[in-house]
mmCIF file of C-alpha atoms in Angstrom:
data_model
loop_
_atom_site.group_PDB
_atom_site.id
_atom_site.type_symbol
_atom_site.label_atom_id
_atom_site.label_comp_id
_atom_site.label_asym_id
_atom_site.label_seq_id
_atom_site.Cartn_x
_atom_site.Cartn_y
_atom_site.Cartn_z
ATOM 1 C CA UNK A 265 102.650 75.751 102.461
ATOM 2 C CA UNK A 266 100.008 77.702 103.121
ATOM 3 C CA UNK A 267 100.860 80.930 106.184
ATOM 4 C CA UNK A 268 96.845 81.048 107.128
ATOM 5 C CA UNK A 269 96.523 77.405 107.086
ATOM 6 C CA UNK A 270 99.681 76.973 109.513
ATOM 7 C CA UNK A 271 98.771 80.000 111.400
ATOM 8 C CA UNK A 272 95.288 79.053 112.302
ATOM 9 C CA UNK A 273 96.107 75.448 112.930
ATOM 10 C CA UNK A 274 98.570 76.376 115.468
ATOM 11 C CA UNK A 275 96.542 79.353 117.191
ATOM 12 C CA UNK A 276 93.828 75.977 117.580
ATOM 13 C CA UNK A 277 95.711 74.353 119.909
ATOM 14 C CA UNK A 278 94.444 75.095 123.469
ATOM 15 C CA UNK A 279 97.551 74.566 125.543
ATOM 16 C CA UNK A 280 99.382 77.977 124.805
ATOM 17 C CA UNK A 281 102.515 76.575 123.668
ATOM 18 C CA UNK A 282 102.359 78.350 120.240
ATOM 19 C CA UNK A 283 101.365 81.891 121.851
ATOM 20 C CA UNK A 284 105.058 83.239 122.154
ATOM 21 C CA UNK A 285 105.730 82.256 118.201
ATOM 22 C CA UNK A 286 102.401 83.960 116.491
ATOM 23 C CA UNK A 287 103.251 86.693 118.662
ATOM 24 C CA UNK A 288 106.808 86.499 116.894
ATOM 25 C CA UNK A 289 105.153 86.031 113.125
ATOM 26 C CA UNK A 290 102.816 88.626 114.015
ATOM 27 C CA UNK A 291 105.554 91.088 114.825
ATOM 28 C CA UNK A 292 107.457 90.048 111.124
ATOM 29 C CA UNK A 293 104.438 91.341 109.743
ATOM 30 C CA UNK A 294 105.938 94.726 110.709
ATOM 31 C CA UNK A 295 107.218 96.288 107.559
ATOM 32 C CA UNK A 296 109.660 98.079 109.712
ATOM 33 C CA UNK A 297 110.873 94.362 111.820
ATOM 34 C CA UNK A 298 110.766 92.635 108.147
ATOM 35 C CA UNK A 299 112.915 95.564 106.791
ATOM 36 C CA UNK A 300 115.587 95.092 109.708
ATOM 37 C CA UNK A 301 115.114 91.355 109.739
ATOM 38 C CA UNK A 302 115.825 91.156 106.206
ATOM 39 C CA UNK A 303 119.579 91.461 106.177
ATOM 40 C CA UNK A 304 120.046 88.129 107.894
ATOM 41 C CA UNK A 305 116.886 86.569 107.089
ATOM 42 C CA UNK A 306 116.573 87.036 103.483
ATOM 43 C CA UNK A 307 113.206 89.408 101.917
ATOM 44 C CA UNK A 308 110.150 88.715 103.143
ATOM 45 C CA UNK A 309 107.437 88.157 100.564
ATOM 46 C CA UNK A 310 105.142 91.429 100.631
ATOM 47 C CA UNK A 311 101.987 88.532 100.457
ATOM 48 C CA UNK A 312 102.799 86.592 103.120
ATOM 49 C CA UNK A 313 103.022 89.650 105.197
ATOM 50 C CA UNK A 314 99.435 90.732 103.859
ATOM 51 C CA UNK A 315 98.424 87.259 104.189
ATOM 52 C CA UNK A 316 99.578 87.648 107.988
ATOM 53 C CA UNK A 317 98.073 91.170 108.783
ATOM 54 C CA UNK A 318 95.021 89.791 107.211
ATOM 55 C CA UNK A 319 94.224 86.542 109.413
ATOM 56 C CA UNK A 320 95.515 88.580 112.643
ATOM 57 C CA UNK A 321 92.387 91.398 111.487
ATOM 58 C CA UNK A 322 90.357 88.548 110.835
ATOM 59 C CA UNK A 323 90.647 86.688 113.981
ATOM 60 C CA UNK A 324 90.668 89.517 116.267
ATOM 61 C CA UNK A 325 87.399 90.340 114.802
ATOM 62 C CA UNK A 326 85.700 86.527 115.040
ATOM 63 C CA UNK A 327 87.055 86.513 118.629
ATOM 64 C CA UNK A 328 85.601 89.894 119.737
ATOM 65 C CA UNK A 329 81.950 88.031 118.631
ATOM 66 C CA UNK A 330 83.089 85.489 120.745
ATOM 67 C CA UNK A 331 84.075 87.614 124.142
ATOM 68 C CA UNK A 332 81.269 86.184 126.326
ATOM 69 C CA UNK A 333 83.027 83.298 128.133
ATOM 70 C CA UNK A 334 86.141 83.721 130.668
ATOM 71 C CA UNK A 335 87.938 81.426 127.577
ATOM 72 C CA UNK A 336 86.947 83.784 124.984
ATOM 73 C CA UNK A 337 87.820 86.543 126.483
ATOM 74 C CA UNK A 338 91.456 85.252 127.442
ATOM 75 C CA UNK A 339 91.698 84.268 123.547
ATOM 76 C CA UNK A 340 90.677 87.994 122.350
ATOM 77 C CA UNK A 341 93.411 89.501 124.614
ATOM 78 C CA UNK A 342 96.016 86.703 123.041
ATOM 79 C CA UNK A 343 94.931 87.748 119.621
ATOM 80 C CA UNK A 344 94.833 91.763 120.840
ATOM 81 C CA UNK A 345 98.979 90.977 121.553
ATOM 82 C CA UNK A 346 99.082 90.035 118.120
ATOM 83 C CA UNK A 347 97.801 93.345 116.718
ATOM 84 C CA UNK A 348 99.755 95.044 119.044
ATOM 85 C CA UNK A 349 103.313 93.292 117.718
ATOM 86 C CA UNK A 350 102.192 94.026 114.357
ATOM 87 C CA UNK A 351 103.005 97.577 115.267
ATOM 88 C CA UNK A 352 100.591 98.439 112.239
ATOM 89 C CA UNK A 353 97.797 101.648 113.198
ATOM 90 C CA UNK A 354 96.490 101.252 110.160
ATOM 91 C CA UNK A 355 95.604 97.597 110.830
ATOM 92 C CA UNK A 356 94.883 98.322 114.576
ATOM 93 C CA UNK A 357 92.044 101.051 113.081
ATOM 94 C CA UNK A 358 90.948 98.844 110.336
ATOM 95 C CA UNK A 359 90.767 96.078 112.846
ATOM 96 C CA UNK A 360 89.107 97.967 115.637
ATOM 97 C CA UNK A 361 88.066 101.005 114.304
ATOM 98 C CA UNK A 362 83.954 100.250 114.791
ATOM 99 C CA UNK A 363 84.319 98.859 118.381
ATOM 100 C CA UNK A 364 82.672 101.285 121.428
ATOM 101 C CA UNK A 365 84.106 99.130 124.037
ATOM 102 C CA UNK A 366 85.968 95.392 124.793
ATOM 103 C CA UNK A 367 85.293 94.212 128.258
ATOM 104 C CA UNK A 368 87.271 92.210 130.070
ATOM 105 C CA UNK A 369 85.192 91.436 133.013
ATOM 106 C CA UNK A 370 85.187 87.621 133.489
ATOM 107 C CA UNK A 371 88.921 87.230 133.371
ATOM 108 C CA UNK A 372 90.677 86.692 136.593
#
């Protein structure tokens, strides 16, 4: 099965319910959480893990362009968790690296 085609069919759902487990998958995309997780888990597949760091980049960058509503904004923030449990600078700068400033304003 496809990881981006799972991953962005469950980040569509609107309730929140998946929020706590792409947080999770997000964090596995860790090289240093794959590399502890691997004695009980088995290896993780270096692609899926790219393919994972990837769609987090890429949908932290579609939902900055979409920051102008209260919902947008509360989706950003979700998918800024994400790049924070990938604990991956190099993503976080690749990701974020051209942004002056994310504003927050409309969320209560």
């Amino acid at each position: 099965r496809n990881i981006v085609k799972f991953l962005s069919e469950v980040h569509s759902t609107t309730d929140g319910r998946f929020e706590v487990f792409l947080r999770f998958v997000a964090g596995l995309s860790s090289p240093w959480a794959a590399w502890i997780l691997e004695e009980f888990l088995g290896p993780f597949p270096i692609e899926t893990i790219c393919r994972v760091s990837d769609w987090v980049k890429e949908e932290v960058q579609r939902q900055i362009r979409n920051a102008g509503s209260e919902y947008g904004q509360r989706r950003l923030l979700n998918m800024l968790h994400y790049l924070f449990e990938s604990q991956n600078p190099a993503l976080a700068q690749q990701t974020l690296g051209l942004v002056e400033t994310i504003s927050f304003g409309g969320l209560r």
